[in-house]
Tab-separated table of C-alpha atoms and ligand atoms in Angstrom:
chain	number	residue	atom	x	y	z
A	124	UNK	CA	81.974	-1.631	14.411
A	125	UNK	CA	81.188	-1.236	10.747
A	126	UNK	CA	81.978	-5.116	10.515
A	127	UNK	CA	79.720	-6.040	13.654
A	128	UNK	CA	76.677	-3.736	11.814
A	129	UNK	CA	76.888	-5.911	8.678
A	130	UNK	CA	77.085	-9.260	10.418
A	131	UNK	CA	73.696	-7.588	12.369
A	132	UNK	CA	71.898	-6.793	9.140
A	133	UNK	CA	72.681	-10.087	7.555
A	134	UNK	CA	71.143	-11.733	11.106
A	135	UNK	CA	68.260	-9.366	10.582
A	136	UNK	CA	67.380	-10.326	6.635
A	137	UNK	CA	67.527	-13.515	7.412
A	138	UNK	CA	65.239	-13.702	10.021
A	139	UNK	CA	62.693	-11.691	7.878
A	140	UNK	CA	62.829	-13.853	4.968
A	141	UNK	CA	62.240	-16.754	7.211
A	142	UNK	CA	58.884	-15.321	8.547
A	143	UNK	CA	56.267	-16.891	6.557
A	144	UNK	CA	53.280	-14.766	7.437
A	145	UNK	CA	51.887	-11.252	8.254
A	146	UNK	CA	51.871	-11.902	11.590
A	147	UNK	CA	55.397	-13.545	11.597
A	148	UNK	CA	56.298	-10.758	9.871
A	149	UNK	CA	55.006	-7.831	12.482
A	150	UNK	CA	56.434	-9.329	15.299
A	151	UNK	CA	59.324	-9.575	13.470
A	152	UNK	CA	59.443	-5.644	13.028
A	153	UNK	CA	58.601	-5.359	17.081
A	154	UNK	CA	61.816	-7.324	17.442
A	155	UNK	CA	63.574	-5.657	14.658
A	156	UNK	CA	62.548	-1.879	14.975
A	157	UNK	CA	60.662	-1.560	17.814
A	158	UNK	CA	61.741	0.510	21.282
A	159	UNK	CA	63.657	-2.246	22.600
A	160	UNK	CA	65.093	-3.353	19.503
A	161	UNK	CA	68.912	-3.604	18.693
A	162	UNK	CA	68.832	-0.671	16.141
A	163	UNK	CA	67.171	1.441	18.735
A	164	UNK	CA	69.657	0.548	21.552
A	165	UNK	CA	72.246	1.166	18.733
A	166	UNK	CA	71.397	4.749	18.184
A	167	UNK	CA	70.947	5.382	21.683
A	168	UNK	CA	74.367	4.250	22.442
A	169	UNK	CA	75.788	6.732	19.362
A	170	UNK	CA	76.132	9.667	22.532
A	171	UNK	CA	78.952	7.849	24.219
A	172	UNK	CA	81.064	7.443	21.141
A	173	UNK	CA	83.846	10.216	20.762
A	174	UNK	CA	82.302	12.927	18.898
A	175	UNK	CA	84.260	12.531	15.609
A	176	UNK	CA	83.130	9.149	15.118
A	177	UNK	CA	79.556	9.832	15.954
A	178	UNK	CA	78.398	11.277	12.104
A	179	UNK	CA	80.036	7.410	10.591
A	180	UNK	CA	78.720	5.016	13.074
A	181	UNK	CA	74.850	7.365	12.593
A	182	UNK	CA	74.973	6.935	9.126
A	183	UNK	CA	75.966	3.630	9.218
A	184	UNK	CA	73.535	2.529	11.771
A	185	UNK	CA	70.458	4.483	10.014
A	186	UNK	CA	71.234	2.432	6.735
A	187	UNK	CA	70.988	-0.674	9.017
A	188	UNK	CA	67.523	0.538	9.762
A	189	UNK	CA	66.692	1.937	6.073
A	190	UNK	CA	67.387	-1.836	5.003
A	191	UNK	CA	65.584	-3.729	7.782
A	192	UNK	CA	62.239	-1.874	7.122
A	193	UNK	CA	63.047	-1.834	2.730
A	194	UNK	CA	63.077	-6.047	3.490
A	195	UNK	CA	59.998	-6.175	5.359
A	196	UNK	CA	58.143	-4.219	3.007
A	197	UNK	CA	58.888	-5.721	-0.046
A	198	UNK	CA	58.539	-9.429	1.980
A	199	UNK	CA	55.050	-7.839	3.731
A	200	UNK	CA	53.314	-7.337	0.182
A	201	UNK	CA	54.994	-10.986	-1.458
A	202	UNK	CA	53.294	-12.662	1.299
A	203	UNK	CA	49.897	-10.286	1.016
A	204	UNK	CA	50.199	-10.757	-2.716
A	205	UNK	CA	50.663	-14.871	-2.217
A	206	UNK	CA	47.542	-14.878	0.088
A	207	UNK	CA	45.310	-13.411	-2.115
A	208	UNK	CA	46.124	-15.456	-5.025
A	209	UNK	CA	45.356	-18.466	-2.700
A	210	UNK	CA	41.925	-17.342	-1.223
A	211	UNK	CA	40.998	-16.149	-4.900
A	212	UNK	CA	41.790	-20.341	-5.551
A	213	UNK	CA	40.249	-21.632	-2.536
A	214	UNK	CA	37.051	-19.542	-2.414
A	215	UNK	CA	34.194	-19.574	-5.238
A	216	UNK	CA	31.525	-17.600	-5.190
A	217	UNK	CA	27.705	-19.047	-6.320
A	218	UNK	CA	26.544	-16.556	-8.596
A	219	UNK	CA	23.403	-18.037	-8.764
A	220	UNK	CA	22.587	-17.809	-5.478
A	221	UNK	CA	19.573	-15.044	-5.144
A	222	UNK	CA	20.103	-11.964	-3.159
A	223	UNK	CA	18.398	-10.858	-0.301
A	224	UNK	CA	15.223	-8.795	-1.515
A	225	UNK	CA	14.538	-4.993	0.042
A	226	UNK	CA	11.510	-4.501	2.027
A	227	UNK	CA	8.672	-4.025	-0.013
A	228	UNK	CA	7.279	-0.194	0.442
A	229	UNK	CA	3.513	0.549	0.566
A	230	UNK	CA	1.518	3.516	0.967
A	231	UNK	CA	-0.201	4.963	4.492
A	232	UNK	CA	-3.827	5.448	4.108
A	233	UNK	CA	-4.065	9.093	4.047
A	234	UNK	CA	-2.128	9.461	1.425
A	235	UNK	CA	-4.279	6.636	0.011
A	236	UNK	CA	-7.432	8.706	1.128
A	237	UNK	CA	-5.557	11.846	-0.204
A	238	UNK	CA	-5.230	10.968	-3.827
A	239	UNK	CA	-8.067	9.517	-4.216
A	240	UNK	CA	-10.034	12.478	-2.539
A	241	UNK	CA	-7.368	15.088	-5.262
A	242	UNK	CA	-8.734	12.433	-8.241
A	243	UNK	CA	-12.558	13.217	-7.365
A	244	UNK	CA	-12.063	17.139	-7.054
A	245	UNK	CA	-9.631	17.099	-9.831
A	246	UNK	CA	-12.639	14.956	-11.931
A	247	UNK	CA	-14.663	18.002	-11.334
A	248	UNK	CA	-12.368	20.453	-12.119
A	249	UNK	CA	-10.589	21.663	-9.169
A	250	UNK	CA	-6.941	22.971	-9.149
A	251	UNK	CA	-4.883	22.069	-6.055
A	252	UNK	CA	-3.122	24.870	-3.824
A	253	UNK	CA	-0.564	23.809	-0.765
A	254	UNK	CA	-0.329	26.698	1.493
A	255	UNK	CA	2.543	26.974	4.053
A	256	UNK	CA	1.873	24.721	7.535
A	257	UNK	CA	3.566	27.959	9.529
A	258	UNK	CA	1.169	30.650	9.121
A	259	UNK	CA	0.190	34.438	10.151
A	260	UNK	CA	-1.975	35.510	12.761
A	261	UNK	CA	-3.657	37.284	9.923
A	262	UNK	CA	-4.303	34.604	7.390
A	263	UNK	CA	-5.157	32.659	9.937
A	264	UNK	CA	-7.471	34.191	11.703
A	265	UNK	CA	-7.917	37.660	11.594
A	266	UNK	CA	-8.697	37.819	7.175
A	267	UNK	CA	-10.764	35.219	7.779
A	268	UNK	CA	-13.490	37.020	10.226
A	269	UNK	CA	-12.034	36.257	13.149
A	270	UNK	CA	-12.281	39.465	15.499
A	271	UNK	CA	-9.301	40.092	18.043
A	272	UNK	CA	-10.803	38.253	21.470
A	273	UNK	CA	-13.252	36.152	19.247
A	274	UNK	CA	-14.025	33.252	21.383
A	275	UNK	CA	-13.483	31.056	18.388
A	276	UNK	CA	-10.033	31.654	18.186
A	277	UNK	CA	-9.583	29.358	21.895
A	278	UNK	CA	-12.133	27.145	19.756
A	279	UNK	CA	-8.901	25.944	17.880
A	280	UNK	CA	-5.912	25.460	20.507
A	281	UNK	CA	-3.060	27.423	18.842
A	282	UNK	CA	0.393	26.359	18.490
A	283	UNK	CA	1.871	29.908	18.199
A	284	UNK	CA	5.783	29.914	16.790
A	285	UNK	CA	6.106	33.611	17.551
A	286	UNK	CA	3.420	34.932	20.127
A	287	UNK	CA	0.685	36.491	18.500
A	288	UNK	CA	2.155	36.788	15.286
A	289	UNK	CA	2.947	33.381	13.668
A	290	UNK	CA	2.005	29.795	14.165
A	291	UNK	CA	0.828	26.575	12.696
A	292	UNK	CA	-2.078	26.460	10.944
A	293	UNK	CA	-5.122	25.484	12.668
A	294	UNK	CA	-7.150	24.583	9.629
A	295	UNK	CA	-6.484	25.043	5.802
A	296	UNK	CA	-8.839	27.699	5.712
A	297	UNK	CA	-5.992	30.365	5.381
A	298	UNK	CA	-5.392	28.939	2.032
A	299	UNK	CA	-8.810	30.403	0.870
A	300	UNK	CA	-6.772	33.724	1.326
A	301	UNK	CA	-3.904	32.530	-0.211
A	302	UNK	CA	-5.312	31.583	-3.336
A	303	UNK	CA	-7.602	35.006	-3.438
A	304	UNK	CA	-4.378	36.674	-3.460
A	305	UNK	CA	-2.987	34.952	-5.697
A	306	UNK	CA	-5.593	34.751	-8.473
A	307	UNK	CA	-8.521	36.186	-10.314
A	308	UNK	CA	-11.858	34.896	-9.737
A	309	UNK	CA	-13.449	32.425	-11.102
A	310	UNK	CA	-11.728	30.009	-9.760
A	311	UNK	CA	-12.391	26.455	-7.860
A	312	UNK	CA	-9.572	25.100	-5.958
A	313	UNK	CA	-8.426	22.250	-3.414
A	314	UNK	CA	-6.065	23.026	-0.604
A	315	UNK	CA	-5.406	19.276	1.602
A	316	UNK	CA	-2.480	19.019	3.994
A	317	UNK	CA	-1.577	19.022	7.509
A	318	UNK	CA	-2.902	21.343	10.062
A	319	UNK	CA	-2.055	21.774	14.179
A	320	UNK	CA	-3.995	22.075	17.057
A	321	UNK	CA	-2.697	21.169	20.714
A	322	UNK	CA	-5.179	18.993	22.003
A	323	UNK	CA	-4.699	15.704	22.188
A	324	UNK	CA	-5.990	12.677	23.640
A	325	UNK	CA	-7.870	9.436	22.301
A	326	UNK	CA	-9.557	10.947	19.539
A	327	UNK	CA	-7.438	14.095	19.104
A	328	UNK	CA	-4.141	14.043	17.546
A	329	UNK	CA	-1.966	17.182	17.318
A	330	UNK	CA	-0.765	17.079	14.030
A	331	UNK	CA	-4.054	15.910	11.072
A	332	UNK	CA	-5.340	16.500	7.803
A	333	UNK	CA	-8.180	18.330	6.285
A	334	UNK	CA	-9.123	19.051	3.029
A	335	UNK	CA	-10.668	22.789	2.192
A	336	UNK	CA	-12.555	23.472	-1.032
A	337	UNK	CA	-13.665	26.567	-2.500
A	338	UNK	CA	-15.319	27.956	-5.542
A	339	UNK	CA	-15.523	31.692	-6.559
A	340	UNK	CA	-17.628	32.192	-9.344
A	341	UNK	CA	-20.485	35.015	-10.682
A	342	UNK	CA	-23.715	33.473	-8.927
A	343	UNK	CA	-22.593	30.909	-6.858
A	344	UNK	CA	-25.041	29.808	-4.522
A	345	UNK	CA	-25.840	27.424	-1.599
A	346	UNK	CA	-27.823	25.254	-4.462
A	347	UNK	CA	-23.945	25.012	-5.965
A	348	UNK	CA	-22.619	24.108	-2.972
A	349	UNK	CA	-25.027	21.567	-1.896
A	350	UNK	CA	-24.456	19.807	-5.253
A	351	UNK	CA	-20.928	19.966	-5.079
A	352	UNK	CA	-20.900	18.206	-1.958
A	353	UNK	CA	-23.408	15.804	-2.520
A	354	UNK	CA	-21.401	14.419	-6.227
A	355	UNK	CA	-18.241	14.524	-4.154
A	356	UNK	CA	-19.546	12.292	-1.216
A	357	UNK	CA	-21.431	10.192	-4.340
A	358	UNK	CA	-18.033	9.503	-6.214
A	359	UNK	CA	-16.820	8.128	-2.738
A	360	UNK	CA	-18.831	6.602	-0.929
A	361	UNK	CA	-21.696	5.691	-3.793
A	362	UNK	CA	-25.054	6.934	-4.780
A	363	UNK	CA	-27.107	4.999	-2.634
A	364	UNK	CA	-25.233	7.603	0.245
A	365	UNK	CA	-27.742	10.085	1.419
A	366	UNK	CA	-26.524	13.955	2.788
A	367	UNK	CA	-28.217	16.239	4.948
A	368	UNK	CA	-27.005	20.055	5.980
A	369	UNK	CA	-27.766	21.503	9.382
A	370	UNK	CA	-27.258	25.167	10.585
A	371	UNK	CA	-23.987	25.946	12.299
A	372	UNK	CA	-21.558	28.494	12.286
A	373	UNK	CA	-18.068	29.868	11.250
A	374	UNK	CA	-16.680	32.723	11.435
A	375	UNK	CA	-15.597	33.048	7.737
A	376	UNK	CA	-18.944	31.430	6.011
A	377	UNK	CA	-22.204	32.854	6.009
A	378	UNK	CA	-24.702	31.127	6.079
A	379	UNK	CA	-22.651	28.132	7.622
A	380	UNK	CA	-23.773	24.240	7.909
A	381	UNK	CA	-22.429	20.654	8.880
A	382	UNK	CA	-23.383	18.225	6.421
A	383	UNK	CA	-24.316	14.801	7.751
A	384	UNK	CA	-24.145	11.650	5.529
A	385	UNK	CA	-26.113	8.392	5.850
A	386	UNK	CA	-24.441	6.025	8.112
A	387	UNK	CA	-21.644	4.061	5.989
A	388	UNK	CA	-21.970	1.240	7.877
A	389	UNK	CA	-25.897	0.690	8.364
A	390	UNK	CA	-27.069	2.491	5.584
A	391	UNK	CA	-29.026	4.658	7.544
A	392	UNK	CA	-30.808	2.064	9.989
A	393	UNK	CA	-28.490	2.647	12.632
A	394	UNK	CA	-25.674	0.922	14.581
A	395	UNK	CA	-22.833	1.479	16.842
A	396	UNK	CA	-21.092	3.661	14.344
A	397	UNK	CA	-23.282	6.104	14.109
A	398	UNK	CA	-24.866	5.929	17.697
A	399	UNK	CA	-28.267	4.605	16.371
A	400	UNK	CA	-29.104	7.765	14.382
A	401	UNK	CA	-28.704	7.049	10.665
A	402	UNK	CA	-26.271	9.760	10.330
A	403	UNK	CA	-22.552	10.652	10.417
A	404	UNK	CA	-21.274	14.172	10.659
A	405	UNK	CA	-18.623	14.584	7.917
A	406	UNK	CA	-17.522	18.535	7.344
A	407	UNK	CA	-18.350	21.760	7.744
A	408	UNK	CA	-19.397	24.315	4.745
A	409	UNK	CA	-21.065	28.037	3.999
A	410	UNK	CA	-21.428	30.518	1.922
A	411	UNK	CA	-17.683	32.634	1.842
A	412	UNK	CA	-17.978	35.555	4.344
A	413	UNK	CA	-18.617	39.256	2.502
A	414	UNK	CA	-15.791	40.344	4.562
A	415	UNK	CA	-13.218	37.140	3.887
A	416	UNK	CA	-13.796	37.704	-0.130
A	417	UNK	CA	-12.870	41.885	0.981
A	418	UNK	CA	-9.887	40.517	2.763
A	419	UNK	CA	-9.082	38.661	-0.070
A	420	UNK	CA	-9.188	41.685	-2.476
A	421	UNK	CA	-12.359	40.095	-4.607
A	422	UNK	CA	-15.478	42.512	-4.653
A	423	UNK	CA	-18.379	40.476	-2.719
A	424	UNK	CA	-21.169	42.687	-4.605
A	425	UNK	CA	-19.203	41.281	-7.864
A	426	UNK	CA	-18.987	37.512	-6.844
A	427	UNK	CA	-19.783	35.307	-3.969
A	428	UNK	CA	-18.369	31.953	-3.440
A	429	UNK	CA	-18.898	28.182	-1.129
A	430	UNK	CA	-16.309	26.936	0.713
A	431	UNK	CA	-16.372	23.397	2.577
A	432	UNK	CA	-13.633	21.642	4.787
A	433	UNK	CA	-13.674	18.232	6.429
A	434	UNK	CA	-10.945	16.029	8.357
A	435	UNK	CA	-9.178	13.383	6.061
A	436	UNK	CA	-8.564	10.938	8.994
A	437	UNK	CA	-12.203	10.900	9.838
A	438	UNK	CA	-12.645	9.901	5.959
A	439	UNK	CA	-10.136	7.166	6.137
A	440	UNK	CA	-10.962	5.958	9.511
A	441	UNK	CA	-14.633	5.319	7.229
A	442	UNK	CA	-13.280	3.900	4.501
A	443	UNK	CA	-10.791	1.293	5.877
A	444	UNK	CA	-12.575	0.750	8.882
A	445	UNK	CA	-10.058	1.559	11.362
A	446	UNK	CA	-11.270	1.955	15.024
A	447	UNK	CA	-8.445	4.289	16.880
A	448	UNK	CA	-7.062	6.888	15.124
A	449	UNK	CA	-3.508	6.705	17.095
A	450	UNK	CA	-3.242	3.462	14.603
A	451	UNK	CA	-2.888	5.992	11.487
A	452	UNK	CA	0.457	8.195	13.422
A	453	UNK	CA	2.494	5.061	15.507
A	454	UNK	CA	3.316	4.007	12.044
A	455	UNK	CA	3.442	0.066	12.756
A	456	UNK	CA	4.640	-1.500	10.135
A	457	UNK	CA	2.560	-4.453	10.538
A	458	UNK	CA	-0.591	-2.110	10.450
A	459	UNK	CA	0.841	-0.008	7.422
A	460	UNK	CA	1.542	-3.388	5.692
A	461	UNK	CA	-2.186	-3.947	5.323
A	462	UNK	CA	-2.098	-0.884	2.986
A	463	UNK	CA	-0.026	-2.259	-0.154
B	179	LIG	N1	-12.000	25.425	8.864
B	179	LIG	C1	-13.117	24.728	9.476
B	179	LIG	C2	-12.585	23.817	10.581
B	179	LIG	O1	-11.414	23.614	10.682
B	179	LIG	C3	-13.880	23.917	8.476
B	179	LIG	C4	-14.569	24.746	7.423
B	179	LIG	C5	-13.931	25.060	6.238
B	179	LIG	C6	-15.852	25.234	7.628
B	179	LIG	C7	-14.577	25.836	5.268
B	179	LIG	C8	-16.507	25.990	6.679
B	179	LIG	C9	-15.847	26.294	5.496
B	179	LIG	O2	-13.325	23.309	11.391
């Protein structure tokens, strides 16, 4: 038997080293090692051999194997080895051939709007402050002169994240109480970012942007905030642009008014954009509520304070003259790549 293995094994090597390529080679195993190989029959068979030949003719047959699957290794990486040296011969790559560029980036317009609304208040010597977009019922509402059952409050459709206790921000007025408890008057800060309200349809999105201001100072007065305003809206939309304040009310100003500014588009004449009147709403502004600046821990009888908030779509929608404001969330990249 031990004569008929080695007459096997030299039939085996020999028909592995005359496979000339990998997949000579792995059928070449199938036939060599595989379930209905020789070897395998071989072993099978080793149960109807008298037990006291059985350890021998094992051994014997295993070392068959153990050299059948040593020769097709070593013969599987001379032929990988002889491949690659070819392709590395036959291929060439053109180094000087230019890749493919990435996609060049550019910025949406509210950020666009954004900075350049942070350089003008910066410019007159505002800090910025980013409150949290998850807020209390407290900040924001009830500190800021909201009373429980205030009709007001269904004014701004709430998203509430815990009922009654915490949701997203409907304005970024609460970061007027933010930044009272965080500093020492005087002090004149910024607060833009997103805020939440759930209506939405043509003109309403869910998810927008506003931009509160405030100043807390010894003295201030609705003279201060009226010439606040009016350099702001000067530095962006020019001198020639004309503003005018109406009555209105908030809960957490008083005295409270809209300011208006003359039409960007007609100048003032009138057109379609401003519905023939000369005039386009832009934000809402007052004098900071006694009982806010309490809330806040700062003694109203000690210092008194504007604060002014607007919509920064609204601004951009102006400013680039874009029609539908669904165009600034769908994120089309062919709309976006008008921004760069
Ligand atoms: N928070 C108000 C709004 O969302 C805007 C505002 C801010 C009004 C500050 C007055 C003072 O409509």
């Amino acid at each position: 038997m031990l004569d008929d293995l080695e007459k096997l094994k030299a039939g085996f090597l020999s028909r592995i080293s005359s496979a000339d390529s990998l997949p000579q080679l792995e059928q070449a195993r199938v036939e060599l090692l595989g379930k209905k190989s020789e070897i395998i029959g071989l072993l099978k068979g080793l149960g109807k051999l008298a037990p006291q030949d059985r350890p021998m003719a094992g051994k014997a047959i295993n070392n068959l194997r153990v050299a059948v699957e040593t020769a097709l290794e070593q013969k599987i990486s001379t032929i990988s080895r002889r491949e690659m040296v070819e392709r590395l011969e036959k291929e060439t790559f053109d180094i000087t051939l230019p890749g493919r560029k990435a996609g060049e980036g550019g910025f949406h317009p509210i950020g666009l709007v954004m900075e350049e609304l942070i350089d003008i208040f910066a410019g007159l010597g505002y800090m910025v402050e980013e409150g949290p977009e998850i807020e209390t019922d407290e900040r924001n509402f009830k500190m800021l002169n909201f009373p429980d059952d205030h009709p007001a409050r269904d004014m701004q459709d709430t998203f509430w994240v815990q009922n009654g206790a915490r949701l997203l921000r409907t304005h970024t007025s609460p970061v007027q109480v933010h930044a009272m408890e965080k500093y020492k008057p005087p002090f004149a800060v910024i607060a833009p970012g997103r805020v939440f309200r759930c209506d939405s349809d043509v003109t309403h999105s869910p998810v927008f942007h506003q931009l509160e201001g405030f100043h807390v100072d010894k003295g201030i007065n609705f003279g201060h905030l009226k010439g606040s305003l009016e350099l702001f809206i000067h530095r962006l939309y020019g001198v020639d642009t004309k503003v005018r304040f109406r009555p209105s009310f908030f809960p957490f100003t008083e005295p409270s008014a809209e300011m208006d500014i003359s039409c960007v588009m007609c100048g003032g004449k009138g057109c379609r954009l401003c519905k023939g009147t000369g005039w386009m709403e832009i934000l809402g502004a007052g004098m900071i509520d006694p009982n806010v600046l309490s809330a806040g821990g700062i003694d109203p009888e000690e210092w008194t304070g504007f604060a002014f908030g607007f919509g920064i779509e609204r601004i951009a929608m102006l400013k680039y003259g874009i029609d539908d404001i669904r165009l600034l969330f769908e994120n089309d990249p062919r709309f976006l790549g008008q921004f760069r």
